[in-house]
PDB file of C-alpha atoms in Angstrom:
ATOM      1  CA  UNK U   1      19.958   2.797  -8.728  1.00  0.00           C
ATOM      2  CA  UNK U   2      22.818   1.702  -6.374  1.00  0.00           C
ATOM      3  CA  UNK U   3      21.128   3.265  -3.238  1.00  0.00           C
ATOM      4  CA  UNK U   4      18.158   1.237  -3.981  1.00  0.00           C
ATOM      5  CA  UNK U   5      20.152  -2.149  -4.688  1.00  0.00           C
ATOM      6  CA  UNK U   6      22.211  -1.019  -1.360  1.00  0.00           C
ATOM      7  CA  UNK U   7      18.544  -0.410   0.921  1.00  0.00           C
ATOM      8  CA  UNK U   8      17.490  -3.687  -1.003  1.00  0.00           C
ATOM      9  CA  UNK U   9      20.703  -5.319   0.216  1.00  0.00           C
ATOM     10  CA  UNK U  10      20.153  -4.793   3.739  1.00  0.00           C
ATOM     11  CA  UNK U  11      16.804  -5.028   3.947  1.00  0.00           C
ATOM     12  CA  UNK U  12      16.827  -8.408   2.938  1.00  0.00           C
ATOM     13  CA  UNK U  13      20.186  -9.791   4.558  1.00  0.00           C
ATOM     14  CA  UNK U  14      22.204  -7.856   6.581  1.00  0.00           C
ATOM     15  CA  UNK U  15      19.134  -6.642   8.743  1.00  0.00           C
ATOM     16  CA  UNK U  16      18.309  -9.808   9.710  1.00  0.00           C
ATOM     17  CA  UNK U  17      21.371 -11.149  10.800  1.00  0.00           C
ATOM     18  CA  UNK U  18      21.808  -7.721  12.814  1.00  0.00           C
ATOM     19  CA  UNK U  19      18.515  -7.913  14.644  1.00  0.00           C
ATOM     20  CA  UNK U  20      18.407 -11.970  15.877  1.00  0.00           C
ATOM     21  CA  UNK U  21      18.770 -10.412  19.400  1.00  0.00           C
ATOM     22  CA  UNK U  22      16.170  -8.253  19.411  1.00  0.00           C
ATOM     23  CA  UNK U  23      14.000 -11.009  17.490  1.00  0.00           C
ATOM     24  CA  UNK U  24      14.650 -13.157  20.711  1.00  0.00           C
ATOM     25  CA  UNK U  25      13.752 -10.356  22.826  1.00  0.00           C
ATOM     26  CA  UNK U  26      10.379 -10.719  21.109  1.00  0.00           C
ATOM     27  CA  UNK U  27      10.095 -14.040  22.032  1.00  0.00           C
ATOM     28  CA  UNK U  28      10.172 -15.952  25.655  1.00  0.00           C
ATOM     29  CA  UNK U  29      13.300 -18.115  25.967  1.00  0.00           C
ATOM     30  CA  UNK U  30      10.511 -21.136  26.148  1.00  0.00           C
ATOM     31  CA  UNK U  31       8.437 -19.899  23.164  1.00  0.00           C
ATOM     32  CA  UNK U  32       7.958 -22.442  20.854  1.00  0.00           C
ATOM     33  CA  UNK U  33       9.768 -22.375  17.449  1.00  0.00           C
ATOM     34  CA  UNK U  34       6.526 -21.883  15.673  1.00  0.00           C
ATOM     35  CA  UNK U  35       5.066 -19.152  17.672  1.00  0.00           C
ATOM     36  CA  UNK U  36       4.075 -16.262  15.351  1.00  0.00           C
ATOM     37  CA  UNK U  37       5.150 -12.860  16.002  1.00  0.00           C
ATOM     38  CA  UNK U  38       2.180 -10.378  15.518  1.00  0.00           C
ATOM     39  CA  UNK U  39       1.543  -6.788  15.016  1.00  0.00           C
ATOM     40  CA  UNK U  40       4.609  -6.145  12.373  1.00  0.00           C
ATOM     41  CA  UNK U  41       2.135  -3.204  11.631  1.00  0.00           C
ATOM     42  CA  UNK U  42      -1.396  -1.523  13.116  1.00  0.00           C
ATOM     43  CA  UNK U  43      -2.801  -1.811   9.563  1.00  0.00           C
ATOM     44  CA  UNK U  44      -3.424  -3.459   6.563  1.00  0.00           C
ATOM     45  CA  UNK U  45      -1.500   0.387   4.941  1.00  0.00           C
ATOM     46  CA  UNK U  46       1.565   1.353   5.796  1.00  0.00           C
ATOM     47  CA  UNK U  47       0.634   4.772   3.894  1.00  0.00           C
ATOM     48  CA  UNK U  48      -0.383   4.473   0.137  1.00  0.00           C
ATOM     49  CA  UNK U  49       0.549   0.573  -0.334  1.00  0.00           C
ATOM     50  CA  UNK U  50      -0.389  -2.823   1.825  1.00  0.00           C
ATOM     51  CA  UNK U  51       1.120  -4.426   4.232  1.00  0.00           C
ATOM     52  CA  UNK U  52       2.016  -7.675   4.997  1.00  0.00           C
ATOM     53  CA  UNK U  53      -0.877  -7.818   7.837  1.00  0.00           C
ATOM     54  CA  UNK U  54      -4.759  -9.694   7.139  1.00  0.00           C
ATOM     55  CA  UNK U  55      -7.236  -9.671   8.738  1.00  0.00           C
ATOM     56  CA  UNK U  56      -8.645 -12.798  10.664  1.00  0.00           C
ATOM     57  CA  UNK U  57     -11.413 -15.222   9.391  1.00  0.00           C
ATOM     58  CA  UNK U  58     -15.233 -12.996   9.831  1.00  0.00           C
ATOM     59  CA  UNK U  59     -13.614  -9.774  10.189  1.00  0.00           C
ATOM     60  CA  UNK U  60     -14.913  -6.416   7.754  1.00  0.00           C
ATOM     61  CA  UNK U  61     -12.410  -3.906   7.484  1.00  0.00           C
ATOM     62  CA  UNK U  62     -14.151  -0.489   6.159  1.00  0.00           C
ATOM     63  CA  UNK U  63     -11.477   1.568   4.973  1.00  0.00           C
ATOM     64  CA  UNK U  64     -11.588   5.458   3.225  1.00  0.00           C
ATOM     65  CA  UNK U  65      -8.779   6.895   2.541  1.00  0.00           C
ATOM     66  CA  UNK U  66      -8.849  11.320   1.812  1.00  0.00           C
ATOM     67  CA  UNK U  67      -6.105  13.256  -0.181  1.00  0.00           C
ATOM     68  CA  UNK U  68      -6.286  16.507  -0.176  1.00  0.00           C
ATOM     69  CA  UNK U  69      -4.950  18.817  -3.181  1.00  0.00           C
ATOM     70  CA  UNK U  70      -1.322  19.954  -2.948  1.00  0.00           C
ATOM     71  CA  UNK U  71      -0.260  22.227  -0.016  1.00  0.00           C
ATOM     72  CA  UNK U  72       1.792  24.336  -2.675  1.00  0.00           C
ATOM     73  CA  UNK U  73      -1.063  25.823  -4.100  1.00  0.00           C
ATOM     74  CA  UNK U  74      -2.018  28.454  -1.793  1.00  0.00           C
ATOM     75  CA  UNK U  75      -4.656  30.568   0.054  1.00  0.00           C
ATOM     76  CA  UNK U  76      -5.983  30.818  -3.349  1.00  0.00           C
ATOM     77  CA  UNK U  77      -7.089  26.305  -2.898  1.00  0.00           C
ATOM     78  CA  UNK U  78      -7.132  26.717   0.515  1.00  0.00           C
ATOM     79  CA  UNK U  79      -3.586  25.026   0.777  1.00  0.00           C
ATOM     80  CA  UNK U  80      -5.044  21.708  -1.038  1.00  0.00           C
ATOM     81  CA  UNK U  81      -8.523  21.658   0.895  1.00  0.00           C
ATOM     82  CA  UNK U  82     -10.575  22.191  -1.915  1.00  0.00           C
ATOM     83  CA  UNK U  83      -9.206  19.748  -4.070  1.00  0.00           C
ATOM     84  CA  UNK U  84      -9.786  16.287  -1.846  1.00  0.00           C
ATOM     85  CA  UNK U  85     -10.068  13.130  -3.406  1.00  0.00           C
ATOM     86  CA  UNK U  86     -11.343   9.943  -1.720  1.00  0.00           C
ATOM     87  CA  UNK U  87     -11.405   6.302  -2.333  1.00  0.00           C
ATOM     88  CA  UNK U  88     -13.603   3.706   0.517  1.00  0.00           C
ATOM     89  CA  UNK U  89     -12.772   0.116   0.705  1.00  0.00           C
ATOM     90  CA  UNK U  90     -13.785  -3.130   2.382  1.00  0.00           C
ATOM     91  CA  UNK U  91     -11.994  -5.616   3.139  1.00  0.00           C
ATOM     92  CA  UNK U  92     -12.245  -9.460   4.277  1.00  0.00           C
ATOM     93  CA  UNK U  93     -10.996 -12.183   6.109  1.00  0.00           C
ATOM     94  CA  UNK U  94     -11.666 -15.069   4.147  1.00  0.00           C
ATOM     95  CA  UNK U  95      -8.744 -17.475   6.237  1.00  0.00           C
ATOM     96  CA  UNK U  96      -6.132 -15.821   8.323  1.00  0.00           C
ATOM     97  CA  UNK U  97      -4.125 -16.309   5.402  1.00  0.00           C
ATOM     98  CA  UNK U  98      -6.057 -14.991   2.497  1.00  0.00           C
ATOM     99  CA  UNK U  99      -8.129 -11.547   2.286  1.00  0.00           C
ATOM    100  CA  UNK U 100      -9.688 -10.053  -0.261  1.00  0.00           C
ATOM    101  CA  UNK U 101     -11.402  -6.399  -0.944  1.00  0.00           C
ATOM    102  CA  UNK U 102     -12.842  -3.423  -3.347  1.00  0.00           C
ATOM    103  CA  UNK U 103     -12.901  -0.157  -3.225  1.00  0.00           C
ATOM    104  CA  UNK U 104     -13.631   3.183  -5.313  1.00  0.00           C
ATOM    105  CA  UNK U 105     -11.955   5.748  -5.683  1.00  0.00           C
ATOM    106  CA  UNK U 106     -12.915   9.081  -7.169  1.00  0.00           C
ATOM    107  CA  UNK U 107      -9.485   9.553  -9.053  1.00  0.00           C
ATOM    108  CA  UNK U 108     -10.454   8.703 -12.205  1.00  0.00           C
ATOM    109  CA  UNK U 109     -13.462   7.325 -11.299  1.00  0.00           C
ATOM    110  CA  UNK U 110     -11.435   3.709 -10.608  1.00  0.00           C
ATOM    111  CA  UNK U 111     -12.751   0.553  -9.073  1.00  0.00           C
ATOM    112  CA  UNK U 112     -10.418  -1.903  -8.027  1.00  0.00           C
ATOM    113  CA  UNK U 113     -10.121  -5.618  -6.500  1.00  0.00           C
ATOM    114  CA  UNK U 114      -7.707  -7.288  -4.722  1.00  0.00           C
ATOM    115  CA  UNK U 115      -6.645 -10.524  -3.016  1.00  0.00           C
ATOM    116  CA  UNK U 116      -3.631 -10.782  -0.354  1.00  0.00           C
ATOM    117  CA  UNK U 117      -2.391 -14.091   0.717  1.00  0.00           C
ATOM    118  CA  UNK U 118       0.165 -14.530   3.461  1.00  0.00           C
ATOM    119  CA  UNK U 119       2.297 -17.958   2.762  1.00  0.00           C
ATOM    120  CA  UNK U 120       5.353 -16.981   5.190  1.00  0.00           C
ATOM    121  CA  UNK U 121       4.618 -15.957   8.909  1.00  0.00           C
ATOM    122  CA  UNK U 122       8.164 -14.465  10.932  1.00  0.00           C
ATOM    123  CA  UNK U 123       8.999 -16.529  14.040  1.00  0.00           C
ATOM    124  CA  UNK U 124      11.936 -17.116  15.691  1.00  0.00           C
ATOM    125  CA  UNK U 125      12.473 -20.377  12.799  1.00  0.00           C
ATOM    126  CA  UNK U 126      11.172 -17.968  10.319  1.00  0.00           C
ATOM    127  CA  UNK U 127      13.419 -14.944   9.546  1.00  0.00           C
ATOM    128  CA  UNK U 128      10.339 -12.575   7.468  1.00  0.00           C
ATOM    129  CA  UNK U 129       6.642 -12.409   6.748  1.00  0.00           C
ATOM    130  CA  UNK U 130       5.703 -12.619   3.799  1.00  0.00           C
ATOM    131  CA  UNK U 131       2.550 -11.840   1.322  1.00  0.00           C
ATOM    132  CA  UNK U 132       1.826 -11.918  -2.035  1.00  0.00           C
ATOM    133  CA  UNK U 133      -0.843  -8.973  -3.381  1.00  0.00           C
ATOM    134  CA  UNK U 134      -2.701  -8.945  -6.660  1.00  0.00           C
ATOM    135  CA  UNK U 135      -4.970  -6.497  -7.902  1.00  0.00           C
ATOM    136  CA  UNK U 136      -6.875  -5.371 -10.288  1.00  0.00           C
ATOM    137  CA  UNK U 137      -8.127  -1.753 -11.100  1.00  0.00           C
ATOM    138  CA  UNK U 138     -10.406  -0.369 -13.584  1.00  0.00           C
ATOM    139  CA  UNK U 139     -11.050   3.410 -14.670  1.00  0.00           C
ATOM    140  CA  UNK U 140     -14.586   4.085 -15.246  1.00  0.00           C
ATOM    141  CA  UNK U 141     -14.100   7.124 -16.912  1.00  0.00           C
ATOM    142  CA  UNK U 142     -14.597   8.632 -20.191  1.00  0.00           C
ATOM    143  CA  UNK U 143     -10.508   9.559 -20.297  1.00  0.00           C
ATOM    144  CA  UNK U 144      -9.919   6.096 -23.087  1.00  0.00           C
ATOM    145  CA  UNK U 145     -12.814   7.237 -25.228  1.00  0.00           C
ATOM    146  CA  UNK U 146     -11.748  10.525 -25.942  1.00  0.00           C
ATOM    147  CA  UNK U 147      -7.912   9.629 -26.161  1.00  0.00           C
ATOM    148  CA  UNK U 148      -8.757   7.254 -29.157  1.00  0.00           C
ATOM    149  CA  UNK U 149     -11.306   9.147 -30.738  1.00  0.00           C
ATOM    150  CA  UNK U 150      -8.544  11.945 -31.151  1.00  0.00           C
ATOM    151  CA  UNK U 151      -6.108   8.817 -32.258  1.00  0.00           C
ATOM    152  CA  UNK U 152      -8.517   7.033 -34.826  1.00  0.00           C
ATOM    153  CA  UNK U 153      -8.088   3.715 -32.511  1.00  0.00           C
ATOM    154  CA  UNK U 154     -11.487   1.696 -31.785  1.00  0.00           C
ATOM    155  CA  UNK U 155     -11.911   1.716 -28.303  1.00  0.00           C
ATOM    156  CA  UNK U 156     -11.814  -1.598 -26.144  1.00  0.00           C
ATOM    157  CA  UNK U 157     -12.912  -2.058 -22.739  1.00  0.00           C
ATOM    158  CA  UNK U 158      -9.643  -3.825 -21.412  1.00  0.00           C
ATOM    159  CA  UNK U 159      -7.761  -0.068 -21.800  1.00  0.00           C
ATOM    160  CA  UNK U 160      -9.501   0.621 -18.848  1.00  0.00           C
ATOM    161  CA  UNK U 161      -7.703  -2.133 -16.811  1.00  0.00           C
ATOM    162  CA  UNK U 162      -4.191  -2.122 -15.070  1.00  0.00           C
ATOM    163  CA  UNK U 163      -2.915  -5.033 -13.023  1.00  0.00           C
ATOM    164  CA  UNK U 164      -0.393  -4.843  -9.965  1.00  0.00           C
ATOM    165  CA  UNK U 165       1.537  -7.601  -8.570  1.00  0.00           C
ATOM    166  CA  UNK U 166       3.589  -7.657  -5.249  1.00  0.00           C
ATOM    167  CA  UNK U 167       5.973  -9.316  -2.919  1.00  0.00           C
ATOM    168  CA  UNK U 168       5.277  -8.161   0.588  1.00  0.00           C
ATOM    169  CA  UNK U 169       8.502  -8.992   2.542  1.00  0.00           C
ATOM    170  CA  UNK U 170       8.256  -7.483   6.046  1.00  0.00           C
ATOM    171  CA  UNK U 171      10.473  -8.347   9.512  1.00  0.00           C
ATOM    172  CA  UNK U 172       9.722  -6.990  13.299  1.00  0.00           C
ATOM    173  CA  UNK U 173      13.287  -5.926  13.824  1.00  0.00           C
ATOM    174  CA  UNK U 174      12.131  -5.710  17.805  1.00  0.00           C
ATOM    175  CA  UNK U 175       9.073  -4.520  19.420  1.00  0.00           C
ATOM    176  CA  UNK U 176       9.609  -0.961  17.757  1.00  0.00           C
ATOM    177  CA  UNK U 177      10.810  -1.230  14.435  1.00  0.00           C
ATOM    178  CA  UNK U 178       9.070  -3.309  11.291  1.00  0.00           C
ATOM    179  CA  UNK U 179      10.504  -2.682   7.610  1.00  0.00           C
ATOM    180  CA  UNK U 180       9.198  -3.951   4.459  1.00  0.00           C
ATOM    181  CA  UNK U 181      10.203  -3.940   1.018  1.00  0.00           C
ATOM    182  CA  UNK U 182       7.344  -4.165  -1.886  1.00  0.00           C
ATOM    183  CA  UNK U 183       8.852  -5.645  -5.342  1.00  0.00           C
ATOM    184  CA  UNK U 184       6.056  -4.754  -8.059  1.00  0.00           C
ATOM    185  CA  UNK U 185       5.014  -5.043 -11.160  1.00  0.00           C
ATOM    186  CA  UNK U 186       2.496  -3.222 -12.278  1.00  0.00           C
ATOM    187  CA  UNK U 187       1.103  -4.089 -16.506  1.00  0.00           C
ATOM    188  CA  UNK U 188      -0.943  -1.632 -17.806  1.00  0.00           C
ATOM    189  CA  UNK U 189      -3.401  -2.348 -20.859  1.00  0.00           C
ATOM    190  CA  UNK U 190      -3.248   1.239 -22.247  1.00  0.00           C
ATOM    191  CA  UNK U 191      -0.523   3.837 -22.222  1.00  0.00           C
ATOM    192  CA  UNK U 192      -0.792   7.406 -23.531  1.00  0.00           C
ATOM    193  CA  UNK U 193       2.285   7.387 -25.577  1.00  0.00           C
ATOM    194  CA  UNK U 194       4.925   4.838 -27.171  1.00  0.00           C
ATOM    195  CA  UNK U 195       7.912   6.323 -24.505  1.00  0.00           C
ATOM    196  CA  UNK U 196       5.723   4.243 -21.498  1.00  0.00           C
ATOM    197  CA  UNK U 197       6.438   1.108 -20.651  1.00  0.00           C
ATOM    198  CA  UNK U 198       3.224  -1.323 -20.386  1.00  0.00           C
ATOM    199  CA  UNK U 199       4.867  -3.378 -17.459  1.00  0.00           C
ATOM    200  CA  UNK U 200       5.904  -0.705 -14.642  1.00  0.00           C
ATOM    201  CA  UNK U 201       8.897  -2.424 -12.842  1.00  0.00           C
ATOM    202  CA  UNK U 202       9.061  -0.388  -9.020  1.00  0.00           C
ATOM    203  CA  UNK U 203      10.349  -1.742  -5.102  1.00  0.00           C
ATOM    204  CA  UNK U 204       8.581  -0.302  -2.388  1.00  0.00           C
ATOM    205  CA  UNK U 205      10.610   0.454   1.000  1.00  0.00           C
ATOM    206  CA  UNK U 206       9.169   1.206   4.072  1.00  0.00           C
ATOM    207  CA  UNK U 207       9.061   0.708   7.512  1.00  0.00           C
ATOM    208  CA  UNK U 208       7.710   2.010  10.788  1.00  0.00           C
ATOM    209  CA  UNK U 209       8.543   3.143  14.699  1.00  0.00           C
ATOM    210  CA  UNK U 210       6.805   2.570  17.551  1.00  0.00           C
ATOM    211  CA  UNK U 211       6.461   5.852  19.784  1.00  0.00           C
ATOM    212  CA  UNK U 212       3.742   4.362  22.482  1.00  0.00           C
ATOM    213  CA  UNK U 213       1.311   1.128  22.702  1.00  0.00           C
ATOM    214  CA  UNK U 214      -0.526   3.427  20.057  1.00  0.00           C
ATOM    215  CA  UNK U 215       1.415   5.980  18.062  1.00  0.00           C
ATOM    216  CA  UNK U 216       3.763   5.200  15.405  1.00  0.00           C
ATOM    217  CA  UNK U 217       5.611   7.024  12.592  1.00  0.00           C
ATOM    218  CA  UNK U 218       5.776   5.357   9.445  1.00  0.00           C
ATOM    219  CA  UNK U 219       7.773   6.223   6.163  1.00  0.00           C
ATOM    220  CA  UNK U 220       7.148   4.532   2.487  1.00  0.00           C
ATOM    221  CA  UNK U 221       9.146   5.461  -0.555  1.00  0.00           C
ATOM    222  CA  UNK U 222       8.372   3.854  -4.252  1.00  0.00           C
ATOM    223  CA  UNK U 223      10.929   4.274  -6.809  1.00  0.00           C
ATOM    224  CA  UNK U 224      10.213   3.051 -10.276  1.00  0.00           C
ATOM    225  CA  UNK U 225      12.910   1.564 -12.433  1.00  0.00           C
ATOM    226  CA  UNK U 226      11.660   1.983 -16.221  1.00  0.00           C
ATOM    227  CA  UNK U 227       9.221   4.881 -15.599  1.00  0.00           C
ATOM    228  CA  UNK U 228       9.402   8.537 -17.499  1.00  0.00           C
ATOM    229  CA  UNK U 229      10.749  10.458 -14.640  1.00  0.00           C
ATOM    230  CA  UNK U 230      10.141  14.249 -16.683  1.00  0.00           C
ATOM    231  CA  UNK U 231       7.064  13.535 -16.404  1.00  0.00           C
ATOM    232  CA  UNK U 232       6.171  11.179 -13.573  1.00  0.00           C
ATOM    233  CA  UNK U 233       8.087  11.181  -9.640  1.00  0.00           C
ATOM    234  CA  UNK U 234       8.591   8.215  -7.411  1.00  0.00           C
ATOM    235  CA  UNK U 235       6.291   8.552  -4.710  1.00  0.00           C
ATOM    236  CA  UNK U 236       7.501   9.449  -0.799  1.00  0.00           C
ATOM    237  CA  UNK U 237       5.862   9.294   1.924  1.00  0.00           C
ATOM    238  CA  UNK U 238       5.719  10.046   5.951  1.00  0.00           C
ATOM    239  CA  UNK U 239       2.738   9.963   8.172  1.00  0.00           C
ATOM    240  CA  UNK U 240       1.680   9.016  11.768  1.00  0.00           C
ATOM    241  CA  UNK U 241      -1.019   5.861  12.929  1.00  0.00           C
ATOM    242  CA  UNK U 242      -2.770   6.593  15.837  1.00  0.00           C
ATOM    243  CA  UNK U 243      -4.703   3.321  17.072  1.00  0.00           C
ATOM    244  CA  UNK U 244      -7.820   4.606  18.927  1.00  0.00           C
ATOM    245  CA  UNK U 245     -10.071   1.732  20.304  1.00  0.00           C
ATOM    246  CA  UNK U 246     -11.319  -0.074  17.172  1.00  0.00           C
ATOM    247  CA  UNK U 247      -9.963   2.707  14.788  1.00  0.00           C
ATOM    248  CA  UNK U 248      -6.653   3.108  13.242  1.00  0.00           C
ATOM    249  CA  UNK U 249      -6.196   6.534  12.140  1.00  0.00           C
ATOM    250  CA  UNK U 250      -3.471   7.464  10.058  1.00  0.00           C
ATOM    251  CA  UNK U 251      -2.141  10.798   9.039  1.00  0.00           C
ATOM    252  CA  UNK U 252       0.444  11.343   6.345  1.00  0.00           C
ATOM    253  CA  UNK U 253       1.827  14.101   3.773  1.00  0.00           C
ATOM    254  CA  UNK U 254       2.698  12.576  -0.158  1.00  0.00           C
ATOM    255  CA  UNK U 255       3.395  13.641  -3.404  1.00  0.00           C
ATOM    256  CA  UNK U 256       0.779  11.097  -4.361  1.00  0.00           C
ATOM    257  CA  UNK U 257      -2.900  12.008  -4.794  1.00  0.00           C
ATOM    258  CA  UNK U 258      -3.982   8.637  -6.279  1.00  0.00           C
ATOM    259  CA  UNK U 259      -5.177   5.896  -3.552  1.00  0.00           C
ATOM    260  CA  UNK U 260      -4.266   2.722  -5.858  1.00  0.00           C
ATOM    261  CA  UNK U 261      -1.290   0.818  -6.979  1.00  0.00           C
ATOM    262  CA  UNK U 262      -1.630   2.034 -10.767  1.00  0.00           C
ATOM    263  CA  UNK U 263      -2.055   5.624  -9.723  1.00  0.00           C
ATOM    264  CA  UNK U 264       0.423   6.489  -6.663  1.00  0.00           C
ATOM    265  CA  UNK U 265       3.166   4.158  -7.857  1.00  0.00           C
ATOM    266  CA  UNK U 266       3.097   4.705 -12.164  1.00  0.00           C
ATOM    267  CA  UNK U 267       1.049   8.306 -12.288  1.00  0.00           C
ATOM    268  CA  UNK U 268       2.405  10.579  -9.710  1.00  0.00           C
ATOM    269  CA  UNK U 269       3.390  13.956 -10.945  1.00  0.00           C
ATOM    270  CA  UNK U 270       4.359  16.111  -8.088  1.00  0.00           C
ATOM    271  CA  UNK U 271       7.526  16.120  -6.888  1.00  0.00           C
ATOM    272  CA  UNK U 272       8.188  15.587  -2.646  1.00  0.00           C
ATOM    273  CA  UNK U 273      10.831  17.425  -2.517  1.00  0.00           C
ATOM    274  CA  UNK U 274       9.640  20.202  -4.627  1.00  0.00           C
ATOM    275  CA  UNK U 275       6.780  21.134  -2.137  1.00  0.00           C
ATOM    276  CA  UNK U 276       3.936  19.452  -4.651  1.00  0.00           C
ATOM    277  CA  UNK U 277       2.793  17.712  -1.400  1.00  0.00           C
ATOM    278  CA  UNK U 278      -0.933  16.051  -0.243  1.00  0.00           C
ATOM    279  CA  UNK U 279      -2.135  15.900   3.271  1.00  0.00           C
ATOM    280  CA  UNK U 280      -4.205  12.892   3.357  1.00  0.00           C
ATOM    281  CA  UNK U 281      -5.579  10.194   6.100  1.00  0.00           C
ATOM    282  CA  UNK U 282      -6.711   6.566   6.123  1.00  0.00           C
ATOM    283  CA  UNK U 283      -9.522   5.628   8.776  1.00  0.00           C
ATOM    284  CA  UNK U 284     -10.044   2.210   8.979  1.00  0.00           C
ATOM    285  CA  UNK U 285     -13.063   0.042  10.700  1.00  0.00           C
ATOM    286  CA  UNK U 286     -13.292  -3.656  11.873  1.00  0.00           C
ATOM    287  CA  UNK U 287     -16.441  -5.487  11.862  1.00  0.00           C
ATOM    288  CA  UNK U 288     -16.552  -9.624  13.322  1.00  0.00           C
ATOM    289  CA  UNK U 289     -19.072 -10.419  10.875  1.00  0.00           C
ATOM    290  CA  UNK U 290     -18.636 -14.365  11.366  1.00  0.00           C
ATOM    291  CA  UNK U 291     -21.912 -16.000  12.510  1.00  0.00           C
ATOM    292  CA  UNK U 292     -20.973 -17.621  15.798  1.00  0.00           C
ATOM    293  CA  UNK U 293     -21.427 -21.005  16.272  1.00  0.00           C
ATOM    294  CA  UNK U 294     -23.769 -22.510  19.270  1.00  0.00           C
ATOM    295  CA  UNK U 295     -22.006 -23.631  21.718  1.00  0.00           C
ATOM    296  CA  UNK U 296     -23.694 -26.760  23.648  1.00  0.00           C
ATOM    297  CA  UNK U 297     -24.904 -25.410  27.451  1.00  0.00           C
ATOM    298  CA  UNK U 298     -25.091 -21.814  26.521  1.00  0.00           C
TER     299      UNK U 298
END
């Protein structure tokens, strides 16, 4: 608990104070006080969660992410090969503040929705970027049935639903190194036993550093503050983006199978540090879908 008040600490104080010299690097001595910085991150994923980055008014993002099976389980899986789960996504620009998106996933057959909207933009006047996310996911399969059957409870259709809230608070320490903390709150309509909290309390850390123009290693850890941990692990996380054209492929090992907020952050089992680790990827798309407008003369 006090490392995580500590990492909170700096992230949100200290960090900035340290790094106004390599924010002014960033920036021209004549830039104007209300020139955005850009490219905190290559993607709208640092790993598992969101970043504070949208996507610009027209533009389709197609996103999939894969997670393979843990790489602790042997020849006998294939080292997690034969036990992939995927979840594909799309994602819009509605303003270049707000962007929304849906996706399914095949871990327990969930659909989810989601809106981002950026209200604070870092510039040299503005010390962070900042986003709020909300989502909503929904399990689609017959797991709540059965559960309450067994329980004599009459089944309702909002157990299937979870809702995640977050704070996206992320700062371009130079032209390197971004960081980002996530605080979340995650309510869940149905929990399997009276020990689990229905409002998951967890802070997401993570940050990344440039190698090149287009390679960067990124890390992402999620502890949880009210959550069972006998029977479910904060999630950690390291990977690599590679930015290839109009692609940004990203490659990254987890304890987390799940590819939404409800799953990764409250229902990871595995433990990181035990070996009970995922290779997975993200491969993400842009499509300028805006209608462009005629232009007089052309």
């Amino acid at each position: 608990m006090k490392l995580i008040l500590t990492l909170t600490f700096l992230l949100t104080t200290l960090l900035p104070l340290m790094a106004q010299d390599d924010l002014m690097a960033l920036l021209e001595d004549d830039t104007p006080t209300n020139e955005p910085v850009s490219s905190t991150f290559k993607s709208t994923r640092l790993i598992n969660g969101h970043t504070i980055e949208t996507r610009t008014p027209g533009v389709l993002e197609f996103v999939i992410g894969h997670r393979f099976g843990r790489i602790n389980d042997g020849a006998e899986k294939l080292w997690g090969l034969d036990g992939a789960e995927i979840r594909l996504g799309l994602e819009y620009g509605v303003t270049d503040k707000l962007n929304i998106g849906i996706g399914r996933s095949s871990v327990q057959a969930t659909y989810d929705l989601f809106g981002k909207y950026k209200f604070l933009q870092q510039s040299r006047s503005v010390p962070v970027s900042s986003v709020f996310f909300a989502s909503i996911a929904r399990r689609a399969d017959s797991f709540f049935e059965s559960q309450l059957d067994a329980l004599s409870i009459p089944f309702e259709g909002k157990y299937r639903n979870a809702y995640t809230y977050q704070l996206l608070i992320a700062r371009k320490i130079n032209s390197a190194l971004s960081l980002q903390i996530s605080p979340t709150i995650i309510h869940r309509n149905y929990v399997e036993t009276r020990d689990e909290p229905n409002d998951l309390i967890a802070m997401g850390i993570g940050g990344r550093y440039k190698i090149t123009n287009r390679v960067t290693i990124n890390a992402e850890f999620f502890p949880t503050f009210n959550q069972d941990s006998n029977q479910y692990k904060d999630v950690m996380s390291i990977g690599v983006d590679l930015e290839t054209g109009g692609h940004v492929f990203q490659l990254h090992l987890t304890n987390a199978q799940s590819l939404q907020e409800r799953g990764f952050i409250g229902e990871t089992t595995g433990n990181f540090f035990d070996g009970d680790i995922h290779f997975g990827f993200n491969i993400s798309r842009v499509f300028n879908v805006a209608v462009k407008e005629n232009i007089p003369g052309e």
